[in-house]
mmCIF file of C-alpha atoms and ligand atoms in Angstrom:
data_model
loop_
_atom_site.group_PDB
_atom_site.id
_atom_site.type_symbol
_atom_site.label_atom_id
_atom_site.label_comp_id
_atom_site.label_asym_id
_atom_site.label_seq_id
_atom_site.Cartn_x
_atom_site.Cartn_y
_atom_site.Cartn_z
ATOM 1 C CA UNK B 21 7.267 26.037 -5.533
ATOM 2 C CA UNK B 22 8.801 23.787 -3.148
ATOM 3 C CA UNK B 23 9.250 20.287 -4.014
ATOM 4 C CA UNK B 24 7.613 17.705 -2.266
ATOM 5 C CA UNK B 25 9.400 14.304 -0.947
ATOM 6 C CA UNK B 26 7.405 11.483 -0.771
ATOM 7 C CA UNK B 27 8.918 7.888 0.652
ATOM 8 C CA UNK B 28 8.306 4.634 -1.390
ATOM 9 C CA UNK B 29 8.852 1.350 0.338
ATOM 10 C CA UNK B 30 10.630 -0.946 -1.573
ATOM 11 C CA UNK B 31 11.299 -4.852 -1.169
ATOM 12 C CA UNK B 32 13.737 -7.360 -1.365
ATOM 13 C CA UNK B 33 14.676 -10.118 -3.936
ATOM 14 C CA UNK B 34 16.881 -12.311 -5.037
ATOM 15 C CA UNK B 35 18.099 -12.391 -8.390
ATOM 16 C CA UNK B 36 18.176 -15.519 -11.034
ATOM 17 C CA UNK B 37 22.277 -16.753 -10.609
ATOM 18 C CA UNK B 38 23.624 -17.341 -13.846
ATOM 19 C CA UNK B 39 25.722 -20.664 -13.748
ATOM 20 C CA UNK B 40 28.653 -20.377 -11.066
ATOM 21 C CA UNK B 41 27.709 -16.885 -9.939
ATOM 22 C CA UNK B 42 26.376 -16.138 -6.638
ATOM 23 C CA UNK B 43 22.772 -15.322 -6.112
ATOM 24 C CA UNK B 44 22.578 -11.523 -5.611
ATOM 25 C CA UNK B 45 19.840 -10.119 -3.057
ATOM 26 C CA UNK B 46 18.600 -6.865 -4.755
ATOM 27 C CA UNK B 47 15.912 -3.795 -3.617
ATOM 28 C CA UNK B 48 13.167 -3.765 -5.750
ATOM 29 C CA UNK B 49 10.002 -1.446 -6.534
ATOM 30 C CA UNK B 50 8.616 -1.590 -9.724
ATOM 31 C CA UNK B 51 8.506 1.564 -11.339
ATOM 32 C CA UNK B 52 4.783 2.964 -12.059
ATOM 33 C CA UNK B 53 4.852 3.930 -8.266
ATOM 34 C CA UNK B 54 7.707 6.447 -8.896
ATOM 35 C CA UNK B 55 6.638 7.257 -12.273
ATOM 36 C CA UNK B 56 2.937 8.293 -10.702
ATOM 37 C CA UNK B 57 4.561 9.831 -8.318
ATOM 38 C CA UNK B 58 6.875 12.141 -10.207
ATOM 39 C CA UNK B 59 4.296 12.146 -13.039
ATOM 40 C CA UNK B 60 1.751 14.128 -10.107
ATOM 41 C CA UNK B 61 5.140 16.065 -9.386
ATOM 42 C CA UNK B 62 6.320 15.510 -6.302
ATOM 43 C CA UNK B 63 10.174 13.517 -6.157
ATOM 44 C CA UNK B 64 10.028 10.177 -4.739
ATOM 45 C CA UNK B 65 12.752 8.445 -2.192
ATOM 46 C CA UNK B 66 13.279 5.127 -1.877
ATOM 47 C CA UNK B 67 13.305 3.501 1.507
ATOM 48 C CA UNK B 68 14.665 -0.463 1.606
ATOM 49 C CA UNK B 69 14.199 -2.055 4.767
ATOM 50 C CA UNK B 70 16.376 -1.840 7.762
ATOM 51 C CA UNK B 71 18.027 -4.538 9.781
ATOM 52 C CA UNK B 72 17.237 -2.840 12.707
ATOM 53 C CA UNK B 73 14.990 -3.300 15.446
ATOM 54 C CA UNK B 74 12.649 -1.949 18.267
ATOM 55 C CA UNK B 75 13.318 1.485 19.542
ATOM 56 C CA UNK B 76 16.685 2.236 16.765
ATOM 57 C CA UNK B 77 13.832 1.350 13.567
ATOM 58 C CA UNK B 78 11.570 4.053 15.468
ATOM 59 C CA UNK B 79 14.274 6.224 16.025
ATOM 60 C CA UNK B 80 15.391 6.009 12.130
ATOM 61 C CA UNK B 81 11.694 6.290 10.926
ATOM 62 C CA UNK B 82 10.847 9.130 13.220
ATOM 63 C CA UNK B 83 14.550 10.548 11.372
ATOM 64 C CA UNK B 84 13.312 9.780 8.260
ATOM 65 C CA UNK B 85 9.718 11.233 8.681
ATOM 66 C CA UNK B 86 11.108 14.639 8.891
ATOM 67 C CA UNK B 87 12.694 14.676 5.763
ATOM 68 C CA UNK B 88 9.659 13.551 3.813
ATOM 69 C CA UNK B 89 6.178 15.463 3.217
ATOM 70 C CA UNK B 90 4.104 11.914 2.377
ATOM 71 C CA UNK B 91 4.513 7.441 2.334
ATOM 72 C CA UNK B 92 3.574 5.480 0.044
ATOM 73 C CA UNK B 93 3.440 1.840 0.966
ATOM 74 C CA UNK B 94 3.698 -0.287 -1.955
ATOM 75 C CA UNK B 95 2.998 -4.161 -3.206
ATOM 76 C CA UNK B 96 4.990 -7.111 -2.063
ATOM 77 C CA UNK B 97 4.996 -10.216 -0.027
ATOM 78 C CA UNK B 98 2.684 -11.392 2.770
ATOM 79 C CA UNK B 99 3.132 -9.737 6.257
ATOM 80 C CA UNK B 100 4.201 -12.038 8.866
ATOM 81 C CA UNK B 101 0.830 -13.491 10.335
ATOM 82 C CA UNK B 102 3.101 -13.443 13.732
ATOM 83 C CA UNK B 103 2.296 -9.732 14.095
ATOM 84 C CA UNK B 104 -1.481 -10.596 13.845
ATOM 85 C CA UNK B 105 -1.305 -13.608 16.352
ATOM 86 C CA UNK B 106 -1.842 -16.386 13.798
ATOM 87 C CA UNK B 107 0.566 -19.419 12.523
ATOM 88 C CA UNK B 108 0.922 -19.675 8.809
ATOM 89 C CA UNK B 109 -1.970 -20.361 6.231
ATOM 90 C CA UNK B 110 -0.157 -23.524 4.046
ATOM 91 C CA UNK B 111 -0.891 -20.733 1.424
ATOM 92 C CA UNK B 112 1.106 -18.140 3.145
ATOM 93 C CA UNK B 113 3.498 -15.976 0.101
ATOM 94 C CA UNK B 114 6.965 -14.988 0.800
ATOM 95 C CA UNK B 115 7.590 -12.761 4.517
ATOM 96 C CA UNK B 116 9.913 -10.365 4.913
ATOM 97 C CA UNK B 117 10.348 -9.786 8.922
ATOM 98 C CA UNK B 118 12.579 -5.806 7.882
ATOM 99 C CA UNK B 119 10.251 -5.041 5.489
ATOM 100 C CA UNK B 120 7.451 -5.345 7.539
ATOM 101 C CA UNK B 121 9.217 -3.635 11.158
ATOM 102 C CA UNK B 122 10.462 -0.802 8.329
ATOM 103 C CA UNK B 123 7.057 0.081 7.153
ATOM 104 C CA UNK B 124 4.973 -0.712 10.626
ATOM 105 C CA UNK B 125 7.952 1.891 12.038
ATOM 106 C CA UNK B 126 7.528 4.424 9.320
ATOM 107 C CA UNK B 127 3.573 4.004 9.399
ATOM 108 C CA UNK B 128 3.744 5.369 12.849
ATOM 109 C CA UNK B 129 6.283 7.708 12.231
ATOM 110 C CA UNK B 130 4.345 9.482 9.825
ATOM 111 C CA UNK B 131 1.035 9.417 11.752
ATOM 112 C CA UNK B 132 3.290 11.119 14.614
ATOM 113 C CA UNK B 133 3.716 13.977 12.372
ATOM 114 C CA UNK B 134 0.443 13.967 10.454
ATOM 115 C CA UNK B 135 1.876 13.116 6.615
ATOM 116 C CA UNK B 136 -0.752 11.627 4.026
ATOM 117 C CA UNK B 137 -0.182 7.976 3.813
ATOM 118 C CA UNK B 138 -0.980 5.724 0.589
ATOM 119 C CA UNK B 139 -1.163 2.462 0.965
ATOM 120 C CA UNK B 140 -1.519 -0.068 -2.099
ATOM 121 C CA UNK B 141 -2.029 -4.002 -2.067
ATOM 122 C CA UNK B 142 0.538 -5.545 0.242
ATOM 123 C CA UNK B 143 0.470 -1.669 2.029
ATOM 124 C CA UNK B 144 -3.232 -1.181 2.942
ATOM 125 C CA UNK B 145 -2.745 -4.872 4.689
ATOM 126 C CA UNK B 146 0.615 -3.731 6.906
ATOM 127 C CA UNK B 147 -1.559 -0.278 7.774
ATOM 128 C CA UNK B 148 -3.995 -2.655 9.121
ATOM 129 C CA UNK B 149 -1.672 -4.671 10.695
ATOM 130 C CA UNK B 150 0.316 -2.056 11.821
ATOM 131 C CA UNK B 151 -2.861 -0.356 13.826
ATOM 132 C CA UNK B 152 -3.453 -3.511 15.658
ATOM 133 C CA UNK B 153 -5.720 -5.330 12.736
ATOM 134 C CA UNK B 154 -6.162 -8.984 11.255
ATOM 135 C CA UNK B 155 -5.672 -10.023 7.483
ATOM 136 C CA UNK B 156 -7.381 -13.138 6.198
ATOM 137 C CA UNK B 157 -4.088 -15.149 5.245
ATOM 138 C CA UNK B 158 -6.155 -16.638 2.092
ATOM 139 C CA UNK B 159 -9.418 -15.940 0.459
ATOM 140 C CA UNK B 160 -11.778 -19.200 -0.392
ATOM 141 C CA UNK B 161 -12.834 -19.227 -3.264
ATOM 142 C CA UNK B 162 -15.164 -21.723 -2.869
ATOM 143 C CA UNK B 163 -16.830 -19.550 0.054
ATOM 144 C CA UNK B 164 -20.244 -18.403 -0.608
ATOM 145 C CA UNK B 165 -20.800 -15.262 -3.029
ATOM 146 C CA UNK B 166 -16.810 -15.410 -3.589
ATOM 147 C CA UNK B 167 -15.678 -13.618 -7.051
ATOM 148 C CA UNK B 168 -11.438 -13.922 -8.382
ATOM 149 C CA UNK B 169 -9.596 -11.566 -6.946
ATOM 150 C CA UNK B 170 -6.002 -12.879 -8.527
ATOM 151 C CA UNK B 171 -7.126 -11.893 -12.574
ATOM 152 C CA UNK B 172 -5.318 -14.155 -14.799
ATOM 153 C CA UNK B 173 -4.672 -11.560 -17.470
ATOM 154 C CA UNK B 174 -1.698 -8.106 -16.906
ATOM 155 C CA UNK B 175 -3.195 -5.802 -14.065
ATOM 156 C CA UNK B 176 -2.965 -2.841 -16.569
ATOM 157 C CA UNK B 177 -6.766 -4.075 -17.482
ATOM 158 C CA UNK B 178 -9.672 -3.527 -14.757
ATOM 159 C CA UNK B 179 -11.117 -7.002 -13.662
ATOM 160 C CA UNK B 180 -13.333 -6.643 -10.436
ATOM 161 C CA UNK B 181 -16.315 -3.654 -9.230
ATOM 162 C CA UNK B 182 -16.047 -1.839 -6.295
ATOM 163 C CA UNK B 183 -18.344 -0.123 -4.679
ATOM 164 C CA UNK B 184 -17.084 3.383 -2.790
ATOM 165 C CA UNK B 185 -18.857 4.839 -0.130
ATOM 166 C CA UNK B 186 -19.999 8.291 0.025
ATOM 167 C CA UNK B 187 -18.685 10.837 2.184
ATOM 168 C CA UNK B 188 -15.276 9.056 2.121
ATOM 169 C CA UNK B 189 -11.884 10.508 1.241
ATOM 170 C CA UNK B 190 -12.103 8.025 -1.695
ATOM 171 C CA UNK B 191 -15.446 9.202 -2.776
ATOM 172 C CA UNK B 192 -14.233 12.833 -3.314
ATOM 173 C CA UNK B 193 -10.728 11.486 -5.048
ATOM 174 C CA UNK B 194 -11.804 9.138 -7.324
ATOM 175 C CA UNK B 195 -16.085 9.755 -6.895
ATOM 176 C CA UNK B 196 -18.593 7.459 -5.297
ATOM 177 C CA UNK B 197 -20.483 4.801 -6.062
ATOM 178 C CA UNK B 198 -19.154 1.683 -8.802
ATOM 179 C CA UNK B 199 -15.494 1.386 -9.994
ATOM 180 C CA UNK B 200 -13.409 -1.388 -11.647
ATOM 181 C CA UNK B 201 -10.741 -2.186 -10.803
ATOM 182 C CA UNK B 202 -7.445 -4.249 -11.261
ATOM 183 C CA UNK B 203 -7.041 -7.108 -8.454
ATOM 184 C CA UNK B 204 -4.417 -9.603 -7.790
ATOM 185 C CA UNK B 205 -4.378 -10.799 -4.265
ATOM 186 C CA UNK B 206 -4.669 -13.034 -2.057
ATOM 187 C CA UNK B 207 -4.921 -12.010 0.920
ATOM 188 C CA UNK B 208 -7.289 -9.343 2.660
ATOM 189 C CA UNK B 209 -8.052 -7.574 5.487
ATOM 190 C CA UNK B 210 -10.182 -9.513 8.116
ATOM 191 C CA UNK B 211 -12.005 -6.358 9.020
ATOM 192 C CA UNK B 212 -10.299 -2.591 9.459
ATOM 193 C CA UNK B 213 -8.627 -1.895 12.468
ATOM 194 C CA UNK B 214 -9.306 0.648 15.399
ATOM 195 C CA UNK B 215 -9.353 4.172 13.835
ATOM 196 C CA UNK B 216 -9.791 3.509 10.151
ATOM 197 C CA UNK B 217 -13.082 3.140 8.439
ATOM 198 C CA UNK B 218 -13.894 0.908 5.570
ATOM 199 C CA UNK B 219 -14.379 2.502 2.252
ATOM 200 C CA UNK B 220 -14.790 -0.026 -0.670
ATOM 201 C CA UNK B 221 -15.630 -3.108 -0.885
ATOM 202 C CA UNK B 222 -15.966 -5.351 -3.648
ATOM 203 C CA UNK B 223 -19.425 -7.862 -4.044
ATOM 204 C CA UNK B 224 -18.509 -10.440 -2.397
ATOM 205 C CA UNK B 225 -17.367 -8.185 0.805
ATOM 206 C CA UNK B 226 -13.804 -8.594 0.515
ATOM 207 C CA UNK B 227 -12.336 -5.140 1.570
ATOM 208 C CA UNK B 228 -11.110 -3.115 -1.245
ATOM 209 C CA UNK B 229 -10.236 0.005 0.809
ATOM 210 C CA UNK B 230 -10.222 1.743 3.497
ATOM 211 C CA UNK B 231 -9.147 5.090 5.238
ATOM 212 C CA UNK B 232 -8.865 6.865 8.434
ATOM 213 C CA UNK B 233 -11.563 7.371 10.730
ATOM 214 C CA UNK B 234 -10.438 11.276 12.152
ATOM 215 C CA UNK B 235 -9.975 12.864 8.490
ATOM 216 C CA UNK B 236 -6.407 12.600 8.671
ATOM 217 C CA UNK B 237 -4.899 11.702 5.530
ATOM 218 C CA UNK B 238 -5.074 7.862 5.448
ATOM 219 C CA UNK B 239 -5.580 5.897 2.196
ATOM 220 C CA UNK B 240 -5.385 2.729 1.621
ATOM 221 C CA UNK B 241 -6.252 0.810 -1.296
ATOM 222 C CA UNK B 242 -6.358 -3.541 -2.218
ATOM 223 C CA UNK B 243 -5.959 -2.891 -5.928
ATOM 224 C CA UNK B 244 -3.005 -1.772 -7.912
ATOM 225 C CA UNK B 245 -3.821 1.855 -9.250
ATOM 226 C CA UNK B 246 -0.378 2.784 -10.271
ATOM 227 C CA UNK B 247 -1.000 -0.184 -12.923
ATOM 228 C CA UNK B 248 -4.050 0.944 -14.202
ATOM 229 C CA UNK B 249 -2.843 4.678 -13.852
ATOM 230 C CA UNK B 250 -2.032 5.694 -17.397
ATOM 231 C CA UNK B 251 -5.732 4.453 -18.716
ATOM 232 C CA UNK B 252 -7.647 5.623 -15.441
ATOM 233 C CA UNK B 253 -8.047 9.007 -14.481
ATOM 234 C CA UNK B 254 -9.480 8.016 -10.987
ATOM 235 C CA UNK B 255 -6.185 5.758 -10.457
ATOM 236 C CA UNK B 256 -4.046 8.803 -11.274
ATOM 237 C CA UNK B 257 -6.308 10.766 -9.239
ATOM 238 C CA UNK B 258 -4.966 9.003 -5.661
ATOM 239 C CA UNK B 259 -1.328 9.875 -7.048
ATOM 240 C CA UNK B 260 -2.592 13.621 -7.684
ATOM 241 C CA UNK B 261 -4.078 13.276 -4.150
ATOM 242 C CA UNK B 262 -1.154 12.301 -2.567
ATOM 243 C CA UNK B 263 1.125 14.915 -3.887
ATOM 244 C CA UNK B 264 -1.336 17.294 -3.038
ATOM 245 C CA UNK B 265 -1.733 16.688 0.769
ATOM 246 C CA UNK B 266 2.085 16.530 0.424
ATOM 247 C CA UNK B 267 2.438 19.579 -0.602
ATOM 248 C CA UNK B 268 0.853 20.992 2.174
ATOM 249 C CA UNK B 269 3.193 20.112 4.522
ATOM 250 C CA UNK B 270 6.452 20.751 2.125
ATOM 251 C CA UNK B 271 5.184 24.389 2.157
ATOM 252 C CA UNK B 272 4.532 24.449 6.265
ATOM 253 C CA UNK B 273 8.408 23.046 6.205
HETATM 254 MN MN1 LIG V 9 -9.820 -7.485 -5.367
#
């Protein structure tokens, strides 16, 4: 059986200088994205983001696309609320201008040729983003109805319900109706952009998921289900779903 390839976005950081040493800038992804990936068997390749810009990061993730059967868009930082016409929140997290042109590029890149698309936490807000949506830069907590959405304890445990809608491409992956889930962020979508359709949300509204609105394979999730994976057969079960769609097109070649 052929293999399939799917991309994983990875992110930039600096590490810790010991005492005279310069500060190294490293890649970074942690690993229960690969190991869900390769776990669902499929072989995942690491993308870091690319210093280029306008039509050359379109050209490369167009390049790119062809060698890869799926994307998954993983945590990180805050997207720059520039590319959602807004200043910064004083809450805003840590930007990353590459990271976000890599995976808006590669986003559209892989919609061009019709590859499934997970996207988790900081990835389900750069879909939106990338599609021409808002985020809210920081939820209040001390809005009406709000619930935590950053748990204090590891984000192996579930924290928060959600409630999936039926007849959704989440529904039939992990099943309709109430989940928990993990949840640490603080940001959120401010509503889903043109051509994707809300599929979770959590109690107090914030969106938890959503997908696309023609069937094509478009995930994206707000919690962190390669975390929860190994306890959670619904988690694993949008890894398993991934790989499958994947596989699909590894086989068409
Ligand atoms: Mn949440």
């Amino acid at each position: 059986m052929t293999s399939a390839h799917i991309g994983v976005t990875v992110g930039r950081r600096l590490l810790a200088a010991e005492s005279g040493q310069r500060q190294d800038a490293v890649f970074a992804c942690p690993v229960d994205y690969c190991r869900e990936i390769e776990r669902a068997g499929a072989i995942p390749l690491l993308i870091p983001p690319w210093p280029q810009t306008g039509a050359l990061i379109a050209e490369a993730a167009r390049a790119l696309a062809e060698r890869m059967n799926g994307l998954l868009l993983t945590g990180g930082g805050d997207v720059d609320p520039v590319l959602f016409g807004e200043e910064p929140h004083p809450r805003i997290g840590v930007i990353d201008a590459q990271r976000d042109a890599t995976e808006i590029a590669l986003i559209h890149a892989a919609m061009e040729r019709g590859l499934p698309v997970l996207a988790i936490c900081r990835g389900i807000q750069v879909l939106n983003v990338a599609l021409g949506g808002g985020l809210i830069q920081h939820l209040d907590s001390a809005r009406q109805g709000a619930i935590c959405h950053n748990q204090p304890g590891p984000a192996t445990a579930p924290f928060h319900t959600i409630q999936i809608e039926p007849d959704t491409i989440l529904a039939r992956v992990m099943g309709e109706g109430e989940h928990r889930v993990n949840s640490t962020h603080h940001q959120a979508l401010d509503g889903p952009a043109a051509g994707l359709i809300v599929s979770a949300r959590a109690c107090d509204g914030v969106i938890e998921a959503v997908e696309s609105l023609e069937g094509a394979p478009i995930v994206g999730v707000q919690f962190h289900p390669e975390r929860m994976a190994p306890d959670d057969s619904a988690c694993r079960a949008l890894f398993e779903w991934l790989v499958r769609e994947s596989r699909i097109r590894a086989t068409r070649g």
